[in-house]
Amino acid sequence: MLALWLFQRFGLDVATTGMIFFVTGLCSAASYFVAVPLARRCGLVNTMVFTHLPANFFLVLTAFAPNLWLAFVLLIMRSLLSQMDVPTRSSYVMAVVEPEERPAAASLTAVPRSLASAIAPLLSGWLLSASAFGWPLVLAGLLKIAYDLMLLQQFRMVKPPEES
């Protein structure tokens, strides 16, 4: 849906779209490696939330980008931060649940993400057919920001053993 929006908004060709997704994918991969030392310094929950919040703010701002270059820069900035929650969330879940509960806990945290990934294109397609504005980016960013704030509020006091 992001590729479709980039095409609708900026008339982006397929090769440039591929290049954008390549660069943002590399940035996302790099963020996994940065997450580890950051989590050691700041804590797992703080790393999840305080990297995801600006990433989602960049996603919302992308919808308002007046030109392709600014949209590209915002998407890169988002990618540098957006995946730091993945290894930290896995580590956090495994640290705070009993060993026999870990497979169920891993499944329970993965299913909502899968469901959201399945539903999002349906809503995004409808929104993009109604308007070329980046409403899917705004909605996704705002929903993820709300999720991050609820996560922080719910789990900031539940420390894994290595952070106690």
mmCIF file of C-alpha atoms in Angstrom:
data_model
loop_
_atom_site.group_PDB
_atom_site.id
_atom_site.type_symbol
_atom_site.label_atom_id
_atom_site.label_comp_id
_atom_site.label_asym_id
_atom_site.label_seq_id
_atom_site.Cartn_x
_atom_site.Cartn_y
_atom_site.Cartn_z
ATOM 1 C CA MET A 1 0.000 0.000 0.000
ATOM 2 C CA LEU A 2 2.914 2.319 0.635
ATOM 3 C CA ALA A 3 4.143 1.719 -2.915
ATOM 4 C CA LEU A 4 0.681 2.496 -4.258
ATOM 5 C CA TRP A 5 0.517 5.697 -2.225
ATOM 6 C CA LEU A 6 3.984 6.756 -3.430
ATOM 7 C CA PHE A 7 2.822 6.182 -7.004
ATOM 8 C CA GLN A 8 -0.452 8.063 -6.501
ATOM 9 C CA ARG A 9 1.113 10.951 -4.616
ATOM 10 C CA PHE A 10 4.385 11.440 -6.454
ATOM 11 C CA GLY A 11 4.003 9.443 -9.696
ATOM 12 C CA LEU A 12 6.897 7.248 -8.596
ATOM 13 C CA ASP A 13 8.180 4.696 -11.091
ATOM 14 C CA VAL A 14 8.721 1.043 -10.201
ATOM 15 C CA ALA A 15 12.544 1.200 -10.179
ATOM 16 C CA THR A 16 12.638 4.169 -7.807
ATOM 17 C CA THR A 17 10.053 2.516 -5.573
ATOM 18 C CA GLY A 18 12.234 -0.594 -5.439
ATOM 19 C CA MET A 19 15.254 1.510 -4.531
ATOM 20 C CA ILE A 20 13.328 3.225 -1.724
ATOM 21 C CA PHE A 21 12.213 -0.104 -0.282
ATOM 22 C CA PHE A 22 15.759 -1.473 -0.589
ATOM 23 C CA VAL A 23 17.257 1.464 1.340
ATOM 24 C CA THR A 24 14.543 1.468 4.007
ATOM 25 C CA GLY A 25 14.909 -2.308 4.365
ATOM 26 C CA LEU A 26 18.646 -1.943 4.970
ATOM 27 C CA CYS A 27 17.976 0.756 7.548
ATOM 28 C CA SER A 28 15.444 -1.479 9.304
ATOM 29 C CA ALA A 29 17.938 -4.340 9.397
ATOM 30 C CA ALA A 30 20.598 -2.056 10.867
ATOM 31 C CA SER A 31 18.197 -0.994 13.596
ATOM 32 C CA TYR A 32 18.131 -4.553 14.971
ATOM 33 C CA PHE A 33 21.832 -4.284 15.793
ATOM 34 C CA VAL A 34 21.470 -0.889 17.444
ATOM 35 C CA ALA A 35 18.592 -2.152 19.605
ATOM 36 C CA VAL A 36 20.841 -4.426 21.688
ATOM 37 C CA PRO A 37 23.226 -1.829 23.175
ATOM 38 C CA LEU A 38 20.387 0.666 23.468
ATOM 39 C CA ALA A 39 18.285 -1.823 25.451
ATOM 40 C CA ARG A 40 21.206 -2.533 27.771
ATOM 41 C CA ARG A 41 21.515 1.161 28.479
ATOM 42 C CA CYS A 42 17.836 2.221 28.585
ATOM 43 C CA GLY A 43 15.890 -0.947 29.326
ATOM 44 C CA LEU A 44 13.768 -3.140 27.079
ATOM 45 C CA VAL A 45 10.416 -1.366 27.446
ATOM 46 C CA ASN A 46 11.974 2.081 27.100
ATOM 47 C CA THR A 47 13.819 0.975 23.961
ATOM 48 C CA MET A 48 10.598 -0.415 22.481
ATOM 49 C CA VAL A 49 8.576 2.689 23.182
ATOM 50 C CA PHE A 50 11.074 5.518 22.794
ATOM 51 C CA THR A 51 12.308 4.290 19.419
ATOM 52 C CA HIS A 52 8.854 3.416 18.133
ATOM 53 C CA LEU A 53 7.269 6.764 19.051
ATOM 54 C CA PRO A 54 9.505 8.906 16.814
ATOM 55 C CA ALA A 55 9.365 6.233 14.086
ATOM 56 C CA ASN A 56 5.599 6.513 14.025
ATOM 57 C CA PHE A 57 5.744 10.291 14.167
ATOM 58 C CA PHE A 58 7.931 10.142 11.028
ATOM 59 C CA LEU A 59 5.311 7.892 9.419
ATOM 60 C CA VAL A 60 2.576 10.457 10.095
ATOM 61 C CA LEU A 61 4.798 13.270 8.790
ATOM 62 C CA THR A 62 5.431 11.311 5.578
ATOM 63 C CA ALA A 63 1.770 11.773 4.629
ATOM 64 C CA PHE A 64 2.318 15.540 4.675
ATOM 65 C CA ALA A 65 5.607 15.527 2.739
ATOM 66 C CA PRO A 66 5.360 18.054 -0.092
ATOM 67 C CA ASN A 67 7.874 16.250 -2.281
ATOM 68 C CA LEU A 68 9.351 12.807 -2.845
ATOM 69 C CA TRP A 69 12.752 13.603 -1.327
ATOM 70 C CA LEU A 70 11.290 14.664 2.002
ATOM 71 C CA ALA A 71 9.015 11.602 2.008
ATOM 72 C CA PHE A 72 12.066 9.431 1.310
ATOM 73 C CA VAL A 73 14.069 11.037 4.141
ATOM 74 C CA LEU A 74 11.165 10.573 6.562
ATOM 75 C CA LEU A 75 10.780 6.926 5.534
ATOM 76 C CA ILE A 76 14.511 6.358 6.063
ATOM 77 C CA MET A 77 14.377 7.993 9.497
ATOM 78 C CA ARG A 78 11.383 5.827 10.345
ATOM 79 C CA SER A 79 13.174 2.691 9.173
ATOM 80 C CA LEU A 80 16.209 3.457 11.312
ATOM 81 C CA LEU A 81 13.991 3.323 14.411
ATOM 82 C CA SER A 82 10.915 1.258 13.599
ATOM 83 C CA GLN A 83 12.276 -2.259 14.082
ATOM 84 C CA MET A 84 14.154 -1.796 17.337
ATOM 85 C CA ASP A 85 11.069 -3.003 19.150
ATOM 86 C CA VAL A 86 11.208 -6.462 17.526
ATOM 87 C CA PRO A 87 14.242 -7.968 19.298
ATOM 88 C CA THR A 88 13.543 -6.053 22.500
ATOM 89 C CA ARG A 89 9.917 -7.213 22.613
ATOM 90 C CA SER A 90 10.981 -10.836 22.117
ATOM 91 C CA SER A 91 13.618 -10.527 24.803
ATOM 92 C CA TYR A 92 11.206 -8.828 27.187
ATOM 93 C CA VAL A 93 8.458 -11.418 26.737
ATOM 94 C CA MET A 94 10.892 -14.298 27.205
ATOM 95 C CA ALA A 95 12.337 -12.659 30.330
ATOM 96 C CA VAL A 96 9.079 -11.950 32.145
ATOM 97 C CA VAL A 97 7.214 -15.227 31.568
ATOM 98 C CA GLU A 98 7.950 -18.644 32.966
ATOM 99 C CA PRO A 99 9.893 -20.980 30.630
ATOM 100 C CA GLU A 100 6.897 -23.279 30.112
ATOM 101 C CA GLU A 101 4.747 -20.282 29.089
ATOM 102 C CA ARG A 102 7.189 -18.902 26.502
ATOM 103 C CA PRO A 103 5.797 -20.615 23.364
ATOM 104 C CA ALA A 104 2.257 -19.459 24.213
ATOM 105 C CA ALA A 105 3.469 -15.958 25.063
ATOM 106 C CA ALA A 106 5.400 -15.710 21.790
ATOM 107 C CA SER A 107 2.295 -16.769 19.860
ATOM 108 C CA LEU A 108 0.073 -14.410 21.792
ATOM 109 C CA THR A 109 2.294 -11.432 20.973
ATOM 110 C CA ALA A 110 2.613 -12.415 17.287
ATOM 111 C CA VAL A 111 -1.068 -13.038 16.480
ATOM 112 C CA PRO A 112 -2.294 -9.433 16.923
ATOM 113 C CA ARG A 113 0.487 -8.189 14.650
ATOM 114 C CA SER A 114 -0.476 -10.751 12.006
ATOM 115 C CA LEU A 115 -4.140 -9.830 12.249
ATOM 116 C CA ALA A 116 -3.343 -6.133 11.955
ATOM 117 C CA SER A 117 -1.180 -6.886 8.910
ATOM 118 C CA ALA A 118 -4.084 -8.745 7.333
ATOM 119 C CA ILE A 119 -6.696 -6.054 8.022
ATOM 120 C CA ALA A 120 -4.542 -3.011 7.223
ATOM 121 C CA PRO A 121 -4.502 -3.411 3.406
ATOM 122 C CA LEU A 122 -8.280 -3.615 3.314
ATOM 123 C CA LEU A 123 -8.706 -0.339 5.180
ATOM 124 C CA SER A 124 -5.737 1.279 3.416
ATOM 125 C CA GLY A 125 -7.096 0.350 -0.004
ATOM 126 C CA TRP A 126 -10.450 1.869 0.844
ATOM 127 C CA LEU A 127 -8.822 5.060 2.161
ATOM 128 C CA LEU A 128 -6.534 5.388 -0.873
ATOM 129 C CA SER A 129 -9.467 4.920 -3.235
ATOM 130 C CA ALA A 130 -11.257 7.782 -1.490
ATOM 131 C CA SER A 131 -8.269 10.164 -1.432
ATOM 132 C CA ALA A 132 -4.662 10.287 -2.621
ATOM 133 C CA PHE A 133 -3.701 11.854 0.710
ATOM 134 C CA GLY A 134 -1.741 9.522 2.977
ATOM 135 C CA TRP A 135 -4.579 8.739 5.389
ATOM 136 C CA PRO A 136 -3.310 5.168 5.850
ATOM 137 C CA LEU A 137 0.054 6.554 7.008
ATOM 138 C CA VAL A 138 -1.592 8.979 9.417
ATOM 139 C CA LEU A 139 -3.932 6.345 10.848
ATOM 140 C CA ALA A 140 -1.210 3.705 11.133
ATOM 141 C CA GLY A 141 1.142 6.154 12.823
ATOM 142 C CA LEU A 142 -1.470 7.383 15.282
ATOM 143 C CA LEU A 143 -2.631 3.854 16.137
ATOM 144 C CA LYS A 144 0.947 2.760 16.717
ATOM 145 C CA ILE A 145 1.639 5.820 18.867
ATOM 146 C CA ALA A 146 -1.414 4.979 20.992
ATOM 147 C CA TYR A 147 -0.198 1.380 21.245
ATOM 148 C CA ASP A 148 3.264 2.532 22.336
ATOM 149 C CA LEU A 149 1.874 4.817 25.023
ATOM 150 C CA MET A 150 -0.394 2.048 26.351
ATOM 151 C CA LEU A 151 2.549 -0.362 26.326
ATOM 152 C CA LEU A 152 4.624 2.073 28.348
ATOM 153 C CA GLN A 153 1.845 2.705 30.816
ATOM 154 C CA GLN A 154 1.069 -0.991 31.247
ATOM 155 C CA PHE A 155 4.590 -2.425 31.451
ATOM 156 C CA ARG A 156 6.969 0.287 32.617
ATOM 157 C CA MET A 157 6.995 -1.163 36.126
ATOM 158 C CA VAL A 158 7.333 -4.825 35.048
ATOM 159 C CA LYS A 159 11.076 -5.262 34.839
ATOM 160 C CA PRO A 160 12.782 -8.412 33.570
ATOM 161 C CA PRO A 161 15.183 -10.019 36.075
ATOM 162 C CA GLU A 162 18.293 -8.562 34.420
ATOM 163 C CA GLU A 163 16.914 -5.014 34.809
ATOM 164 C CA SER A 164 15.849 -5.323 38.441
#
